[in-house]
Structure formats: C-alpha cells, structure tokens
C-alpha cells in the first residue's frame, strides 16, 4: 500500500533480489511471499517503509505518528535517552531508547512521536548506529 492507503502496483514499493535484500523504492508497506521448489509458501507480516525525515519535519507531526530518521547525528547522551540532530541543519529532537550510542554517532531510527513536558520526543521502537 502507498502512504494514503491505496494499493501500489506490483514492484512499486520495494524489490527483493535473489539474495533476499529488500530495496525500497518509495514509502509504503508491503509483504514478501516466497515459494520454494515444491510449492511451500512463506509470507512476512506487513513491512512498513518510511521516508527519512528531518527533525524539523518530525516535530510538525501529530502525537502518535510513526516517524523515521536516517543519518541523524547524536549530539548528547543521557541515561535512557539521547538527542539527535540533522547532519546539515541545527535542529534536534529527544529520542527515548536503551540502545547505546556516543556523541557523534550517526543513527537510523523509527519510533512514535509524543510530547513530554512540552518537548517533542521520539519513543524509538528501533534504532541502529550506522557504521
């Protein structure tokens, strides 16, 4: 499905190569179904693809929105949370996570946006430090 809920044309949202690597072509959601040589099928749950967003774009979303940021730079680390900012723009946001990181790391994250004590916060459901 595309972000507006309409069905996507086959191959429109993502492609899977022969090694199983999934490449997203646009934001949306998809499932992967594989069939082996004797006809057994296996199907994933829905996989959601989010476009990477800047901190400023994320902050404008409504509470409860699922957001994604890629390549953001960790600017401060505290017990149970960190701040990340856009690499090129001086805009940052608080991220609640237990994933260890240090200042200067670049991260890729997905989470749910909320407001806590007047501050915009992402409660990360997934965060990876990029190498």
Short mmCIF file of C-alpha atoms in Angstrom, two decimals:
data_model
loop_
_atom_site.label_atom_id
_atom_site.label_comp_id
_atom_site.label_asym_id
_atom_site.label_seq_id
_atom_site.Cartn_x
_atom_site.Cartn_y
_atom_site.Cartn_z
CA UNK A 1 0.00 0.00 0.00
CA UNK A 2 1.03 3.57 -0.55
CA UNK A 3 1.01 6.02 2.41
CA UNK A 4 -2.52 7.16 1.50
CA UNK A 5 -3.77 3.54 1.83
CA UNK A 6 -4.26 2.96 -1.89
CA UNK A 7 -2.85 -0.24 -3.39
CA UNK A 8 0.55 0.00 -5.05
CA UNK A 9 1.33 -1.57 -8.39
CA UNK A 10 3.38 -4.75 -8.12
CA UNK A 11 7.06 -3.88 -7.60
CA UNK A 12 6.24 -0.22 -6.93
CA UNK A 13 7.13 -0.04 -3.23
CA UNK A 14 10.07 -2.45 -2.94
CA UNK A 15 12.12 -5.05 -4.77
CA UNK A 16 13.67 -8.23 -3.38
CA UNK A 17 16.83 -9.51 -5.07
CA UNK A 18 17.96 -13.14 -5.29
CA UNK A 19 19.94 -12.76 -2.04
CA UNK A 20 16.81 -11.62 -0.19
CA UNK A 21 17.90 -7.97 0.07
CA UNK A 22 14.90 -5.65 0.05
CA UNK A 23 15.29 -2.24 -1.63
CA UNK A 24 12.55 0.31 -1.03
CA UNK A 25 11.54 2.44 -3.98
CA UNK A 26 9.15 4.68 -2.02
CA UNK A 27 7.33 4.97 1.28
CA UNK A 28 4.52 2.48 1.85
CA UNK A 29 4.05 -1.04 3.14
CA UNK A 30 4.46 -4.46 1.60
CA UNK A 31 4.63 -8.17 2.35
CA UNK A 32 7.14 -10.64 0.99
CA UNK A 33 5.93 -14.05 -0.10
CA UNK A 34 8.42 -16.76 -1.04
CA UNK A 35 7.68 -20.09 -2.70
CA UNK A 36 10.21 -22.94 -2.68
CA UNK A 37 10.75 -25.59 -5.36
CA UNK A 38 7.99 -27.87 -4.05
CA UNK A 39 5.38 -25.14 -3.68
CA UNK A 40 5.62 -24.35 0.05
CA UNK A 41 4.86 -20.69 0.75
CA UNK A 42 6.05 -18.39 3.48
CA UNK A 43 4.82 -14.82 3.92
CA UNK A 44 6.06 -11.98 6.12
CA UNK A 45 3.90 -9.67 8.13
CA UNK A 46 3.47 -6.20 6.70
CA UNK A 47 6.79 -4.35 6.36
CA UNK A 48 6.47 -0.58 6.59
CA UNK A 49 8.82 1.68 4.63
CA UNK A 50 9.12 5.25 5.91
CA UNK A 51 10.80 8.14 4.16
CA UNK A 52 13.62 9.59 6.25
CA UNK A 53 12.53 12.86 7.81
CA UNK A 54 14.40 15.81 9.26
CA UNK A 55 13.99 16.71 12.92
CA UNK A 56 12.02 19.81 11.89
CA UNK A 57 9.63 17.68 9.78
CA UNK A 58 9.19 15.17 12.60
CA UNK A 59 8.38 17.88 15.16
CA UNK A 60 5.48 19.11 12.99
CA UNK A 61 3.77 15.68 13.02
CA UNK A 62 0.94 14.83 15.41
CA UNK A 63 1.49 12.88 18.61
CA UNK A 64 1.20 9.16 17.86
CA UNK A 65 2.69 9.47 14.35
CA UNK A 66 5.23 6.81 13.38
CA UNK A 67 8.35 8.63 12.19
CA UNK A 68 11.74 7.70 10.78
CA UNK A 69 15.09 9.49 10.68
CA UNK A 70 18.23 8.30 8.92
CA UNK A 71 21.76 9.63 9.26
CA UNK A 72 20.94 11.87 12.21
CA UNK A 73 23.88 12.73 14.46
CA UNK A 74 23.83 12.00 18.20
CA UNK A 75 24.51 15.33 19.92
CA UNK A 76 24.06 14.34 23.59
CA UNK A 77 23.59 11.08 25.52
CA UNK A 78 21.87 10.60 28.89
CA UNK A 79 20.57 7.62 30.87
CA UNK A 80 17.63 6.24 28.83
CA UNK A 81 17.58 8.91 26.13
CA UNK A 82 19.67 10.94 23.70
CA UNK A 83 19.35 13.92 21.44
CA UNK A 84 19.84 13.59 17.70
CA UNK A 85 20.12 16.35 15.15
CA UNK A 86 20.14 16.63 11.40
CA UNK A 87 23.62 16.43 9.90
CA UNK A 88 23.27 19.64 7.87
CA UNK A 89 20.70 21.61 9.87
CA UNK A 90 20.87 22.61 13.53
CA UNK A 91 17.54 21.08 14.50
CA UNK A 92 17.38 18.23 17.01
CA UNK A 93 14.95 16.08 18.96
CA UNK A 94 14.95 13.92 22.07
CA UNK A 95 14.92 10.14 21.48
CA UNK A 96 13.98 7.69 24.24
CA UNK A 97 16.00 4.49 23.77
CA UNK A 98 18.18 1.98 25.61
CA UNK A 99 20.43 1.44 22.57
CA UNK A 100 23.97 2.56 23.44
CA UNK A 101 25.46 5.37 21.37
CA UNK A 102 28.04 8.12 21.81
CA UNK A 103 28.11 11.74 20.72
CA UNK A 104 28.96 11.97 17.04
CA UNK A 105 27.42 8.59 16.08
CA UNK A 106 25.09 8.60 13.09
CA UNK A 107 21.86 6.72 13.69
CA UNK A 108 18.87 5.36 11.84
CA UNK A 109 15.68 5.19 13.90
CA UNK A 110 11.95 4.52 13.80
CA UNK A 111 9.59 5.41 16.61
CA UNK A 112 6.41 7.05 17.80
CA UNK A 113 6.23 10.79 18.32
CA UNK A 114 4.90 12.24 21.58
CA UNK A 115 5.09 15.37 23.68
CA UNK A 116 6.56 15.14 27.19
CA UNK A 117 6.72 18.22 29.44
CA UNK A 118 6.26 20.44 26.38
CA UNK A 119 9.14 18.80 24.48
CA UNK A 120 8.76 16.76 21.26
CA UNK A 121 10.08 13.24 21.83
CA UNK A 122 10.51 10.11 19.71
CA UNK A 123 9.99 6.88 21.63
CA UNK A 124 12.24 4.67 19.48
CA UNK A 125 10.95 1.20 18.64
CA UNK A 126 14.08 0.57 16.59
CA UNK A 127 17.43 2.37 16.49
CA UNK A 128 20.65 1.33 14.79
CA UNK A 129 24.04 3.03 14.98
CA UNK A 130 25.39 3.36 11.43
CA UNK A 131 28.98 2.40 10.80
#
